Coordinates of C-alpha atoms in Angstrom, one line a residue:
M378 CA -11.7 -6.2 -4.0
L379 CA -8.6 -3.8 -3.7
T380 CA -10.7 -0.8 -4.7
Q381 CA -13.5 -2.0 -2.4
A382 CA -11.0 -2.2 0.5
L383 CA -9.8 1.3 -0.3
A384 CA -13.3 2.6 -0.5
H385 CA -13.9 1.3 3.1
N386 CA -10.7 3.0 4.2
G387 CA -8.2 4.5 1.8
L388 CA -5.2 4.0 4.1
I389 CA -2.6 1.3 3.3
A390 CA -0.3 0.3 6.1
I391 CA 3.4 -0.2 5.0
L392 CA 5.1 -2.3 7.6
R393 CA 8.8 -2.0 6.6
G394 CA 10.9 -3.9 9.1
L395 CA 8.1 -5.9 10.6
R396 CA 9.2 -9.1 12.3
P397 CA 7.1 -12.3 12.2
D398 CA 6.9 -12.4 16.0
E399 CA 5.1 -9.1 16.1
A400 CA 3.0 -9.5 12.9
A401 CA -0.2 -10.8 14.5
A402 CA -0.3 -8.1 17.2
I403 CA 0.5 -5.2 14.8
G404 CA -2.0 -6.5 12.3
E405 CA -4.7 -6.8 14.9
V406 CA -4.4 -3.2 16.0
L407 CA -4.3 -1.9 12.4
Y408 CA -7.5 -3.9 11.6
G409 CA -9.2 -2.7 14.7
A410 CA -8.4 0.9 13.7
G411 CA -10.0 0.4 10.3
F412 CA -7.2 -0.5 8.0
R413 CA -8.1 -3.0 5.3
V414 CA -4.9 -3.2 3.2
I415 CA -1.6 -4.1 4.9
E416 CA 1.7 -4.4 3.1
V417 CA 4.9 -6.1 4.2
P418 CA 7.9 -4.8 2.1
L419 CA 10.1 -7.7 1.0
N420 CA 13.2 -6.0 2.5
S421 CA 11.8 -6.7 6.0
P422 CA 13.1 -9.7 8.1
E423 CA 11.4 -12.9 7.0
P424 CA 8.7 -11.1 5.0
Y425 CA 7.0 -14.2 3.6
E426 CA 6.5 -15.5 7.1
S427 CA 5.0 -12.2 8.3
I428 CA 2.6 -12.3 5.2
R429 CA 1.6 -15.8 6.1
I430 CA 0.8 -14.8 9.7
L431 CA -1.1 -11.7 8.8
R432 CA -3.2 -13.6 6.2
S433 CA -4.0 -16.4 8.7
T434 CA -4.9 -14.2 11.6
L435 CA -6.8 -11.3 10.0
P436 CA -10.4 -11.4 8.5
A437 CA -10.9 -12.0 4.8
D438 CA -11.9 -8.4 4.1
C439 CA -8.4 -7.3 5.0
L440 CA -6.0 -7.6 2.0
I441 CA -2.4 -8.6 2.7
G442 CA 0.2 -7.6 0.2
A443 CA 4.0 -7.4 -0.3
G444 CA 5.9 -4.2 -1.1
T445 CA 9.3 -3.7 -2.8
V446 CA 8.5 -6.6 -5.2
L447 CA 11.2 -6.5 -7.8
T448 CA 11.1 -9.9 -9.7
P449 CA 8.6 -12.3 -11.1
E450 CA 10.0 -15.0 -8.8
Q451 CA 9.1 -12.9 -5.8
V452 CA 5.6 -12.6 -7.1
E453 CA 5.3 -16.4 -6.9
Q454 CA 6.7 -16.4 -3.4
V455 CA 4.2 -13.8 -2.3
K456 CA 1.3 -15.7 -3.7
A457 CA 2.5 -18.9 -2.0
A458 CA 2.6 -17.1 1.3
G459 CA -1.0 -16.0 0.9
G460 CA -0.3 -12.4 -0.3
Q461 CA -2.9 -10.8 -2.5
V462 CA -1.4 -7.4 -3.5
I463 CA 1.9 -6.7 -5.3
V464 CA 3.3 -3.3 -4.5
M465 CA 6.3 -2.1 -6.4
P466 CA 8.6 1.0 -6.3
H467 CA 8.7 0.9 -10.1
S468 CA 6.6 -0.4 -13.0
D469 CA 8.6 -3.3 -14.5
P470 CA 6.2 -4.9 -17.1
K471 CA 7.7 -8.3 -16.3
V472 CA 6.7 -8.1 -12.7
L473 CA 3.3 -6.6 -13.5
R474 CA 2.6 -9.4 -16.0
A475 CA 3.6 -12.1 -13.5
A476 CA 1.3 -10.6 -10.9
K477 CA -1.6 -10.4 -13.3
A478 CA -1.0 -14.0 -14.4
A479 CA -1.0 -15.0 -10.7
G480 CA -4.3 -13.4 -10.2
L481 CA -3.0 -10.8 -7.7
Y482 CA -3.8 -7.1 -7.4
L483 CA -1.2 -4.7 -9.0
S484 CA 0.0 -1.5 -7.4
P485 CA 3.1 -0.3 -9.3
G486 CA 5.1 2.8 -8.4
V487 CA 4.9 5.7 -10.9
A488 CA 6.5 9.1 -11.0
T489 CA 5.5 10.4 -14.5
P490 CA 2.3 10.4 -16.6
T491 CA 4.1 8.1 -19.1
E492 CA 4.8 5.5 -16.4
A493 CA 1.2 5.9 -15.2
F494 CA -0.4 5.2 -18.6
A495 CA 2.0 2.3 -19.2
A496 CA 1.2 0.7 -15.9
L497 CA -2.6 1.0 -16.5
A498 CA -2.1 -0.6 -19.9
E499 CA -0.5 -3.6 -18.1
G500 CA -3.6 -3.9 -15.8
A501 CA -2.6 -1.9 -12.7
H502 CA -5.4 -1.6 -10.3
V503 CA -3.9 1.2 -8.2
L504 CA -1.1 3.6 -9.0
K505 CA 1.4 4.3 -6.2
M506 CA 2.7 7.9 -6.6
F507 CA 6.2 7.7 -5.2
P508 CA 7.8 9.7 -3.7
A509 CA 4.8 11.9 -2.9
E510 CA 6.7 14.5 -1.0
Q511 CA 8.6 15.4 -4.2
M512 CA 5.4 15.5 -6.3
G513 CA 2.7 17.2 -4.3
P514 CA -1.0 17.8 -4.9
A515 CA -0.5 20.0 -8.0
V516 CA 0.9 16.9 -9.8
V517 CA -2.0 14.8 -8.6
K518 CA -4.5 17.3 -10.1
A519 CA -2.6 17.5 -13.4
W520 CA -2.4 13.7 -13.7
L521 CA -6.1 13.2 -12.9
A522 CA -7.0 15.6 -15.6
V523 CA -5.6 13.3 -18.2
L524 CA -5.7 9.8 -16.8
P525 CA -8.7 7.6 -17.4
T526 CA -11.7 8.5 -15.2
G527 CA -11.7 6.4 -12.0
T528 CA -7.9 6.0 -11.9
V529 CA -6.9 5.5 -8.2
L530 CA -3.8 7.4 -7.3
V531 CA -2.2 6.6 -3.9
P532 CA 0.6 8.9 -2.8
V533 CA 3.3 7.3 -0.7
G534 CA 6.2 9.0 1.1
G535 CA 6.0 11.7 3.8
I536 CA 2.2 11.4 4.4
T537 CA 1.1 12.7 7.8
P538 CA -2.4 13.2 9.3
D539 CA -1.8 16.9 8.8
N540 CA -0.9 17.0 5.1
M541 CA -3.5 14.6 3.7
A542 CA -6.2 17.3 3.1
V543 CA -4.4 19.0 0.2
F544 CA -4.0 15.6 -1.6
V545 CA -7.6 14.6 -1.0
E546 CA -8.8 18.0 -2.3
A547 CA -6.7 17.3 -5.4
G548 CA -8.6 14.0 -5.9
V549 CA -6.6 11.1 -4.4
K550 CA -8.5 8.1 -3.0
G551 CA -6.0 6.7 -0.7
F552 CA -2.5 6.9 0.9
G553 CA 0.3 4.6 1.6
L554 CA 1.7 5.1 5.2
G555 CA 5.2 4.1 6.1
S556 CA 7.3 5.3 9.0
G557 CA 4.7 7.8 10.2
L558 CA 2.6 4.8 11.1
F559 CA 5.1 2.0 11.8
K560 CA 8.8 1.6 12.2
P561 CA 10.8 -1.1 13.9
G562 CA 10.8 -0.8 17.7
L563 CA 7.3 0.5 18.1
T564 CA 5.0 -1.5 20.2
A565 CA 1.5 -2.6 19.1
D566 CA 0.0 0.0 21.5
E567 CA 2.2 2.8 20.0
V568 CA 1.2 1.7 16.4
A569 CA -2.5 1.7 17.5
V570 CA -2.2 5.4 18.6
R571 CA -0.7 6.4 15.3
A572 CA -3.2 4.3 13.3
K573 CA -6.2 6.0 15.1
A574 CA -4.7 9.4 14.4
Y575 CA -4.4 8.6 10.6
V576 CA -7.9 7.1 10.5
A577 CA -9.5 10.1 12.3
A578 CA -7.8 12.4 9.8
W579 CA -9.0 10.3 6.9
N580 CA -12.5 10.1 8.1
A581 CA -12.7 13.8 8.6
L582 CA -11.9 14.3 5.0
N583 CA -14.2 11.7 3.5

């Protein structure tokens, strides 16, 4: 279902710093703009509560995940809150195995081909290329030439509506969007404007 959600819209919303009291409103505008994967990093205020709220208020075709997942214990807490996707800055096999055993989708962070192949061997569904601004589209192209056909690479870090084209041309199927889309203090209306700009840029390229 994760790859289906990304096929509908390859943009993943990363809501670092989201508070539970704004989760429903922010989630609603993102869903309305076309987002189908929303991630709450665990270093946000009360992240499990925000995950619960998003999961209970948004339609079933929108996957809710947790980012910055660092331990197997956190995987269990994410699942208990209703989260469906485990996003990591790294590729710790212990965390990947815990997520797989819990029946959750796996999106580990990778920065080298060695990490990418190791993550795929552990059952990763989507590879988070992080930090994208240090790697660039040339790296995407080189990786996709050797990784298994159908591997989904999602650059994260420094992605704007204006720089997505070069990555899409290199073969990426999605992006993780952080502070360019949401940062603490933005209203739901402000997030909606940013979301629509990203979706318009994505749709123009796909």
